[in-house]
CSV table of C-alpha atoms and ligand atoms in Angstrom, one decimal:
chain,number,residue,atom,x,y,z
B,753,MET,CA,0.0,0.0,0.0
B,754,LYS,CA,2.7,2.4,1.0
B,755,THR,CA,4.7,1.5,-2.1
B,756,HIS,CA,1.6,2.0,-4.2
B,757,ALA,CA,1.0,5.4,-2.7
B,758,ARG,CA,4.6,6.4,-3.3
B,759,HIS,CA,4.3,5.3,-7.0
B,760,THR,CA,1.1,7.3,-7.4
B,761,LEU,CA,2.7,10.4,-5.9
B,762,CYS,CA,5.7,10.0,-8.1
B,763,ALA,CA,3.6,9.6,-11.1
B,764,THR,CA,1.6,12.7,-10.2
B,765,ILE,CA,4.7,14.7,-9.7
B,766,GLY,CA,6.1,13.3,-12.9
B,767,GLY,CA,2.9,14.2,-14.7
B,768,LEU,CA,2.9,17.6,-13.3
B,769,SER,CA,6.5,18.4,-14.3
B,770,THR,CA,5.8,17.1,-17.8
B,771,LEU,CA,2.8,19.4,-17.8
B,772,ALA,CA,4.8,22.3,-16.4
B,773,LEU,CA,7.6,21.7,-19.0
B,774,SER,CA,5.1,21.6,-21.9
B,775,ILE,CA,3.5,24.9,-20.7
B,776,MET,CA,7.0,26.5,-20.5
B,777,ALA,CA,7.8,25.1,-24.0
B,778,ALA,CA,4.5,26.5,-25.3
B,779,ASN,CA,5.5,29.9,-23.9
B,780,VAL,CA,9.0,29.8,-25.4
B,781,GLN,CA,7.5,28.8,-28.7
B,782,ALA,CA,4.9,31.6,-28.5
B,783,ALA,CA,7.7,34.2,-28.3
B,784,GLN,CA,8.7,34.7,-31.9
B,785,GLU,CA,12.2,36.0,-32.5
B,786,VAL,CA,12.6,39.0,-34.7
B,787,SER,CA,16.1,39.7,-36.2
B,788,LEU,CA,17.1,43.3,-36.7
B,789,GLY,CA,20.2,44.2,-38.7
B,790,HIS,CA,22.1,47.4,-39.3
B,791,THR,CA,25.7,48.4,-40.4
B,792,LEU,CA,26.7,50.6,-37.5
B,793,SER,CA,28.4,49.8,-34.1
B,794,SER,CA,26.5,49.3,-30.9
B,795,SER,CA,27.4,52.8,-29.8
B,796,SER,CA,25.7,54.4,-32.8
B,797,HIS,CA,22.5,56.2,-33.4
B,798,TYR,CA,21.1,53.1,-35.2
B,799,ALA,CA,21.8,51.1,-32.0
B,800,VAL,CA,19.8,53.6,-30.0
B,801,GLY,CA,17.0,53.1,-32.6
B,802,ALA,CA,17.3,49.3,-32.4
B,803,LYS,CA,17.0,49.4,-28.6
B,804,ALA,CA,13.8,51.6,-28.9
B,805,PHE,CA,12.4,49.2,-31.5
B,806,LYS,CA,13.1,46.2,-29.3
B,807,GLU,CA,11.7,47.8,-26.1
B,808,THR,CA,8.6,49.1,-27.8
B,809,LEU,CA,7.7,45.9,-29.7
B,810,GLU,CA,8.4,43.6,-26.7
B,811,LYS,CA,6.3,45.8,-24.5
B,812,LEU,CA,3.4,46.2,-26.9
B,813,SER,CA,3.3,42.5,-27.7
B,814,ASP,CA,3.7,41.6,-24.1
B,815,GLY,CA,6.7,39.4,-24.9
B,816,ALA,CA,5.1,37.6,-27.9
B,817,PHE,CA,7.9,39.0,-30.0
B,818,THR,CA,11.6,39.2,-28.9
B,819,VAL,CA,14.0,41.3,-30.9
B,820,THR,CA,17.7,40.3,-31.5
B,821,GLU,CA,19.9,43.0,-32.8
B,822,HIS,CA,22.7,42.3,-35.3
B,823,PRO,CA,24.8,45.4,-35.4
B,824,SER,CA,28.1,46.3,-37.3
B,825,GLY,CA,27.1,44.7,-40.6
B,826,ALA,CA,27.0,41.2,-39.0
B,827,LEU,CA,24.3,40.3,-41.6
B,828,GLY,CA,26.2,42.1,-44.4
B,829,GLY,CA,26.1,45.5,-46.0
B,830,GLU,CA,22.9,47.5,-46.5
B,831,ARG,CA,22.3,46.2,-50.0
B,832,GLU,CA,22.7,42.6,-48.9
B,833,MET,CA,20.4,43.2,-45.9
B,834,ILE,CA,17.7,44.7,-48.1
B,835,GLU,CA,17.9,41.6,-50.3
B,836,GLY,CA,17.6,39.6,-47.1
B,837,LEU,CA,14.3,41.3,-46.3
B,838,GLN,CA,13.0,40.3,-49.7
B,839,ILE,CA,13.8,36.6,-49.2
B,840,GLY,CA,13.1,36.5,-45.5
B,841,THR,CA,16.6,35.9,-44.0
B,842,VAL,CA,16.2,39.0,-41.9
B,843,ASP,CA,13.1,40.6,-40.4
B,844,ILE,CA,13.9,44.2,-39.8
B,845,VAL,CA,16.6,46.5,-41.1
B,846,ILE,CA,17.6,50.0,-40.2
B,847,THR,CA,19.4,51.3,-43.3
B,848,SER,CA,20.3,54.6,-45.1
B,849,THR,CA,18.8,55.1,-48.5
B,850,GLY,CA,22.2,54.4,-49.9
B,851,PRO,CA,21.5,51.2,-51.9
B,852,LEU,CA,17.7,51.5,-51.5
B,853,GLY,CA,17.2,53.2,-54.9
B,854,ASN,CA,18.4,50.0,-56.6
B,855,PHE,CA,15.3,48.4,-55.2
B,856,VAL,CA,12.8,51.3,-55.0
B,857,PRO,CA,13.9,53.9,-57.6
B,858,GLU,CA,11.2,56.3,-56.3
B,859,THR,CA,13.5,57.0,-53.3
B,860,TYR,CA,16.4,58.3,-55.4
B,861,VAL,CA,14.9,61.7,-55.2
B,862,LEU,CA,15.8,61.9,-51.5
B,863,ASP,CA,19.5,61.4,-52.4
B,864,LEU,CA,19.9,64.6,-54.4
B,865,PRO,CA,22.6,66.8,-53.0
B,866,PHE,CA,21.5,70.0,-51.1
B,867,LEU,CA,17.9,69.0,-51.4
B,868,PHE,CA,17.2,69.9,-47.7
B,869,GLU,CA,18.6,72.9,-45.9
B,870,ASN,CA,18.5,71.6,-42.4
B,871,TYR,CA,17.3,68.8,-40.1
B,872,ASP,CA,13.9,70.4,-39.4
B,873,GLN,CA,13.1,70.7,-43.0
B,874,ALA,CA,14.1,67.1,-43.9
B,875,ARG,CA,12.2,65.7,-41.0
B,876,CYS,CA,9.1,67.8,-41.8
B,877,VAL,CA,9.0,66.5,-45.4
B,878,LEU,CA,9.6,62.9,-44.4
B,879,ASP,CA,6.9,63.1,-41.8
B,880,SER,CA,4.4,64.5,-44.3
B,881,GLU,CA,2.1,62.7,-46.7
B,882,LEU,CA,5.0,62.6,-49.2
B,883,GLY,CA,7.1,60.5,-46.8
B,884,ASP,CA,4.1,58.2,-46.3
B,885,GLU,CA,3.7,57.9,-50.0
B,886,LEU,CA,7.3,56.8,-50.5
B,887,LEU,CA,7.0,54.3,-47.6
B,888,GLU,CA,4.0,52.8,-49.3
B,889,LYS,CA,5.8,52.5,-52.6
B,890,MET,CA,8.1,50.0,-51.0
B,891,ALA,CA,5.4,47.4,-51.0
B,892,ASP,CA,5.6,47.3,-54.8
B,893,HIS,CA,9.2,46.1,-54.4
B,894,ASP,CA,8.8,43.4,-51.8
B,895,LEU,CA,9.7,45.6,-48.9
B,896,ALA,CA,7.6,47.0,-46.0
B,897,GLY,CA,8.5,50.6,-45.3
B,898,LEU,CA,7.7,51.1,-41.6
B,899,ALA,CA,9.1,54.6,-40.7
B,900,TRP,CA,11.5,57.2,-41.8
B,901,SER,CA,14.4,57.4,-39.5
B,902,GLU,CA,17.7,59.3,-39.8
B,903,ASN,CA,21.3,59.0,-40.7
B,904,GLY,CA,22.1,62.7,-41.0
B,905,PHE,CA,23.8,65.3,-43.1
B,906,ARG,CA,26.9,63.9,-44.8
B,907,HIS,CA,30.3,65.5,-44.6
B,908,LEU,CA,33.5,64.8,-46.5
B,909,THR,CA,36.6,63.3,-44.9
B,910,ASN,CA,39.9,62.5,-46.6
B,911,ASN,CA,43.6,61.9,-46.2
B,912,GLU,CA,45.0,64.2,-48.9
B,913,ARG,CA,44.2,67.8,-48.0
B,914,ALA,CA,41.8,70.1,-46.3
B,915,VAL,CA,38.9,70.5,-48.6
B,916,THR,CA,37.2,73.9,-48.6
B,917,SER,CA,36.2,74.3,-52.3
B,918,PRO,CA,35.2,72.0,-55.2
B,919,ASP,CA,38.7,72.5,-56.6
B,920,ASP,CA,40.2,70.8,-53.5
B,921,ALA,CA,38.0,67.8,-54.2
B,922,GLU,CA,39.3,67.4,-57.7
B,923,GLY,CA,40.7,63.9,-58.3
B,924,LEU,CA,40.0,62.6,-54.8
B,925,ARG,CA,39.0,59.0,-54.7
B,926,VAL,CA,35.9,59.2,-52.6
B,927,ARG,CA,34.0,56.1,-51.4
B,928,THR,CA,30.3,56.7,-52.0
B,929,MET,CA,27.4,54.5,-51.1
B,930,GLU,CA,26.1,52.2,-53.9
B,931,ASN,CA,23.8,55.0,-55.1
B,932,GLU,CA,23.9,56.4,-58.6
B,933,VAL,CA,22.6,59.8,-57.6
B,934,HIS,CA,25.4,60.2,-55.1
B,935,GLN,CA,28.0,58.9,-57.6
B,936,GLU,CA,26.8,61.4,-60.2
B,937,ALA,CA,27.1,64.3,-57.7
B,938,PHE,CA,30.7,63.4,-56.9
B,939,ARG,CA,31.5,63.0,-60.6
B,940,GLN,CA,30.2,66.6,-61.1
B,941,LEU,CA,32.4,67.7,-58.3
B,942,GLY,CA,35.4,66.4,-60.1
B,943,ALA,CA,36.1,63.6,-57.6
B,944,ARG,CA,36.4,60.0,-58.5
B,945,PRO,CA,33.5,58.2,-56.8
B,946,THR,CA,34.1,54.6,-55.7
B,947,PRO,CA,31.0,52.8,-54.6
B,948,MET,CA,31.5,50.3,-51.9
B,949,ALA,CA,29.5,48.6,-49.1
B,950,PHE,CA,30.0,50.2,-45.7
B,951,PRO,CA,31.5,47.1,-43.9
B,952,GLU,CA,34.5,47.3,-46.3
B,953,LEU,CA,35.1,51.0,-45.8
B,954,PHE,CA,37.3,51.1,-42.7
B,955,THR,CA,39.9,48.8,-44.3
B,956,ALA,CA,39.7,50.6,-47.6
B,957,LEU,CA,40.5,53.9,-45.9
B,958,GLN,CA,43.3,52.2,-43.8
B,959,GLN,CA,44.9,50.6,-46.9
B,960,GLY,CA,44.5,53.7,-49.0
B,961,THR,CA,42.3,52.0,-51.6
B,962,VAL,CA,40.3,55.3,-51.4
B,963,ASP,CA,41.4,58.7,-50.2
B,964,GLY,CA,38.2,59.7,-48.5
B,965,GLN,CA,34.6,59.0,-47.7
B,966,GLU,CA,31.5,61.0,-46.7
B,967,ASN,CA,29.2,60.3,-43.8
B,968,PRO,CA,27.3,62.1,-41.0
B,969,ILE,CA,29.2,63.0,-37.9
B,970,THR,CA,27.5,60.3,-35.9
B,971,VAL,CA,28.8,57.6,-38.3
B,972,ILE,CA,32.4,59.1,-38.4
B,973,VAL,CA,32.4,59.0,-34.6
B,974,ALA,CA,30.8,55.6,-34.1
B,975,THR,CA,33.1,53.9,-36.7
B,976,ASN,CA,36.3,55.5,-35.4
B,977,PHE,CA,37.1,57.0,-38.9
B,978,TRP,CA,39.2,59.5,-37.1
B,979,GLU,CA,41.8,56.7,-36.8
B,980,VAL,CA,42.2,56.5,-40.6
B,981,GLN,CA,41.2,60.0,-41.8
B,982,ASP,CA,43.0,63.3,-41.2
B,983,HIS,CA,40.7,66.0,-42.6
B,984,LEU,CA,37.0,66.7,-42.1
B,985,SER,CA,35.1,69.3,-44.1
B,986,LEU,CA,31.6,70.2,-42.9
B,987,THR,CA,30.1,70.2,-46.4
B,988,GLY,CA,26.7,68.9,-45.3
B,989,HIS,CA,26.3,68.1,-49.0
B,990,VAL,CA,23.4,65.8,-48.7
B,991,TYR,CA,20.9,64.7,-46.1
B,992,SER,CA,21.0,61.0,-45.6
B,993,PRO,CA,17.6,59.6,-44.6
B,994,ALA,CA,17.4,56.2,-42.9
B,995,VAL,CA,14.4,54.0,-43.0
B,996,VAL,CA,13.1,51.2,-40.8
B,997,LEU,CA,12.2,48.4,-43.2
B,998,GLY,CA,10.5,45.1,-42.6
B,999,SER,CA,10.3,41.8,-44.5
B,1000,PRO,CA,6.9,41.3,-46.1
B,1001,LEU,CA,7.4,37.6,-45.5
B,1002,LEU,CA,7.0,38.3,-41.8
B,1003,LEU,CA,4.7,41.2,-41.8
B,1004,ASP,CA,2.1,39.9,-44.3
B,1005,GLY,CA,1.5,36.9,-42.1
B,1006,LEU,CA,0.7,39.0,-39.0
B,1007,SER,CA,-2.7,40.3,-37.8
B,1008,ASP,CA,-3.5,44.0,-38.3
B,1009,GLU,CA,-2.9,44.5,-34.6
B,1010,GLU,CA,0.5,42.9,-34.7
B,1011,ARG,CA,1.5,44.8,-37.8
B,1012,GLU,CA,0.6,48.0,-36.0
B,1013,TRP,CA,2.9,47.1,-33.1
B,1014,PHE,CA,5.8,46.8,-35.6
B,1015,ARG,CA,4.9,50.3,-37.1
B,1016,GLU,CA,4.7,51.8,-33.6
B,1017,ALA,CA,8.1,50.2,-32.7
B,1018,ALA,CA,9.6,51.6,-35.9
B,1019,ARG,CA,8.3,55.1,-35.2
B,1020,ALA,CA,9.7,54.9,-31.6
B,1021,SER,CA,13.0,53.8,-33.2
B,1022,ALA,CA,13.1,56.7,-35.6
B,1023,GLU,CA,12.3,59.2,-32.8
B,1024,ALA,CA,15.1,57.9,-30.6
B,1025,THR,CA,17.6,57.8,-33.5
B,1026,ARG,CA,16.8,61.4,-34.5
B,1027,ALA,CA,17.2,62.6,-30.9
B,1028,GLU,CA,20.6,60.9,-30.8
B,1029,VAL,CA,21.7,62.4,-34.1
B,1030,SER,CA,20.8,65.9,-32.8
B,1031,ARG,CA,22.6,65.3,-29.6
B,1032,LEU,CA,25.8,64.1,-31.2
B,1033,GLU,CA,25.9,66.6,-34.1
B,1034,GLU,CA,27.9,69.3,-32.2
B,1035,GLU,CA,29.5,67.2,-29.5
B,1036,GLY,CA,30.8,64.9,-32.3
B,1037,VAL,CA,32.8,67.5,-34.1
B,1038,ALA,CA,34.5,68.6,-31.0
B,1039,LEU,CA,35.4,65.0,-30.2
B,1040,LEU,CA,36.8,64.4,-33.7
B,1041,GLU,CA,39.0,67.5,-33.3
B,1042,GLU,CA,40.2,66.2,-30.0
B,1043,ARG,CA,41.1,62.9,-31.7
B,1044,GLY,CA,43.3,64.8,-34.1
B,1045,MET,CA,41.2,65.5,-37.2
B,1046,THR,CA,41.6,69.0,-38.8
B,1047,VAL,CA,38.1,70.3,-39.2
B,1048,GLN,CA,37.0,72.9,-41.8
B,1049,THR,CA,33.9,74.4,-40.4
B,1050,ASP,CA,33.4,77.6,-42.4
B,1051,ILE,CA,32.7,76.2,-45.8
B,1052,ASP,CA,31.0,78.3,-48.5
B,1053,ILE,CA,28.7,75.8,-49.9
B,1054,ALA,CA,27.5,77.9,-52.9
B,1055,PRO,CA,30.3,76.7,-55.2
B,1056,PHE,CA,29.6,73.1,-54.2
B,1057,GLN,CA,26.0,73.6,-54.9
B,1058,GLU,CA,26.8,75.0,-58.3
B,1059,ALA,CA,29.2,72.3,-59.1
B,1060,VAL,CA,26.7,69.5,-58.5
B,1061,GLU,CA,23.7,71.2,-60.1
B,1062,PRO,CA,23.9,69.1,-63.3
B,1063,ALA,CA,23.1,66.1,-61.2
B,1064,TYR,CA,19.6,67.4,-60.9
B,1065,GLN,CA,19.1,67.5,-64.7
B,1066,ILE,CA,20.5,64.0,-65.0
B,1067,PHE,CA,18.1,62.9,-62.3
B,1068,THR,CA,15.0,64.4,-63.8
B,1069,ASP,CA,15.8,63.1,-67.3
B,1070,GLN,CA,15.8,59.6,-65.8
B,1071,HIS,CA,13.2,59.8,-63.1
B,1072,GLY,CA,11.0,62.7,-63.9
B,1073,SER,CA,10.5,65.9,-61.9
B,1074,GLU,CA,7.1,65.4,-60.3
B,1075,MET,CA,8.1,64.1,-56.9
B,1076,LEU,CA,11.1,66.4,-56.8
B,1077,GLU,CA,8.9,69.5,-57.3
B,1078,ARG,CA,6.4,68.3,-54.7
B,1079,ILE,CA,9.2,67.8,-52.2
B,1080,GLN,CA,10.7,71.2,-52.9
B,1081,GLU,CA,7.3,72.9,-52.5
B,1082,LYS,CA,6.7,71.1,-49.2
B,1083,ALA,CA,10.2,71.9,-48.0
B,1084,GLY,CA,9.5,75.6,-48.7
B,1085,SER,CA,6.5,75.5,-46.5
B,1086,CYS,CA,8.1,73.5,-43.7
Q,310,LIG,O1,23.7,53.8,-42.9
Q,310,LIG,O2,27.1,53.3,-46.1
Q,310,LIG,C1,27.1,54.3,-45.5
Q,310,LIG,O3,27.9,55.2,-45.6
Q,310,LIG,C2,25.9,54.6,-44.5
Q,310,LIG,O4,25.9,56.0,-44.1
Q,310,LIG,C3,26.1,53.7,-43.3
Q,310,LIG,O5,26.0,52.4,-43.7
Q,310,LIG,C4,24.9,54.0,-42.3
């Protein structure tokens, strides 16, 4: 009898623990892992955005989704990651518009040099119905545009000389993003544009494959480019938007409510990233000077603007002028 009772008890405990384990397993299974990739380091403005995305999505979904960040180009460059979204090997990507025009040509308009005058204007246009329209266009190209985020105004760095005029840029081998509008602008400037994926850039600068590159202050700081570049010129020659993109292969399978959580998480991510860009903009220049870069702050941008002007005609010949005009009009009223 005693033995029987013990057996029954053991069986009950055994049964309970099996039950408990299967409940736990069910919970683990219910939490769906979402991968998020970007090219910048974990001290960057994209990492700040990734954290906000993770916190917001995990909170809104009450833990049903967990986000794993893959920074520093661990999943490849931005072009590769965008391809990854289309085939479902990554779920969320924070990327500049650098290679995006190769997939969604409608976004090339945003890459025109000197399109926006300042951060407020760029943010105002991207947050308007025009920004929404461009986000929606992405669905036609197997991408889900979730929110406009920010990379920042791009400035030129190089190892040859202090650049203060277009003449100084003549002949410089400048790494550009894999973006035809940017490449054209640098050709017009008289430089030799060399498109390259971001994860290859540090080594290319170190080995002298290229003389220079251009990126926002936040990127120059977060990637330690001051270690391999001597001169910084605050040209602010183009505003570099970033965008939070999702894989339709994930998002199309979700409920409306779930999809809205992803959108909200993307908006929170963009807001946090923009705040970090603003914070680092001035602080970053001082830091780069401290680290030994010579910084040209007082740059007359009019001759640069004039030099790259033909890029606009080349752009409109290929892509039309309608969206450009609407953006310029909107920017004027921002
Ligand atoms: O989006 O490729 C670049 O220069 C970008 O600015 C960088 O990957 C961050």
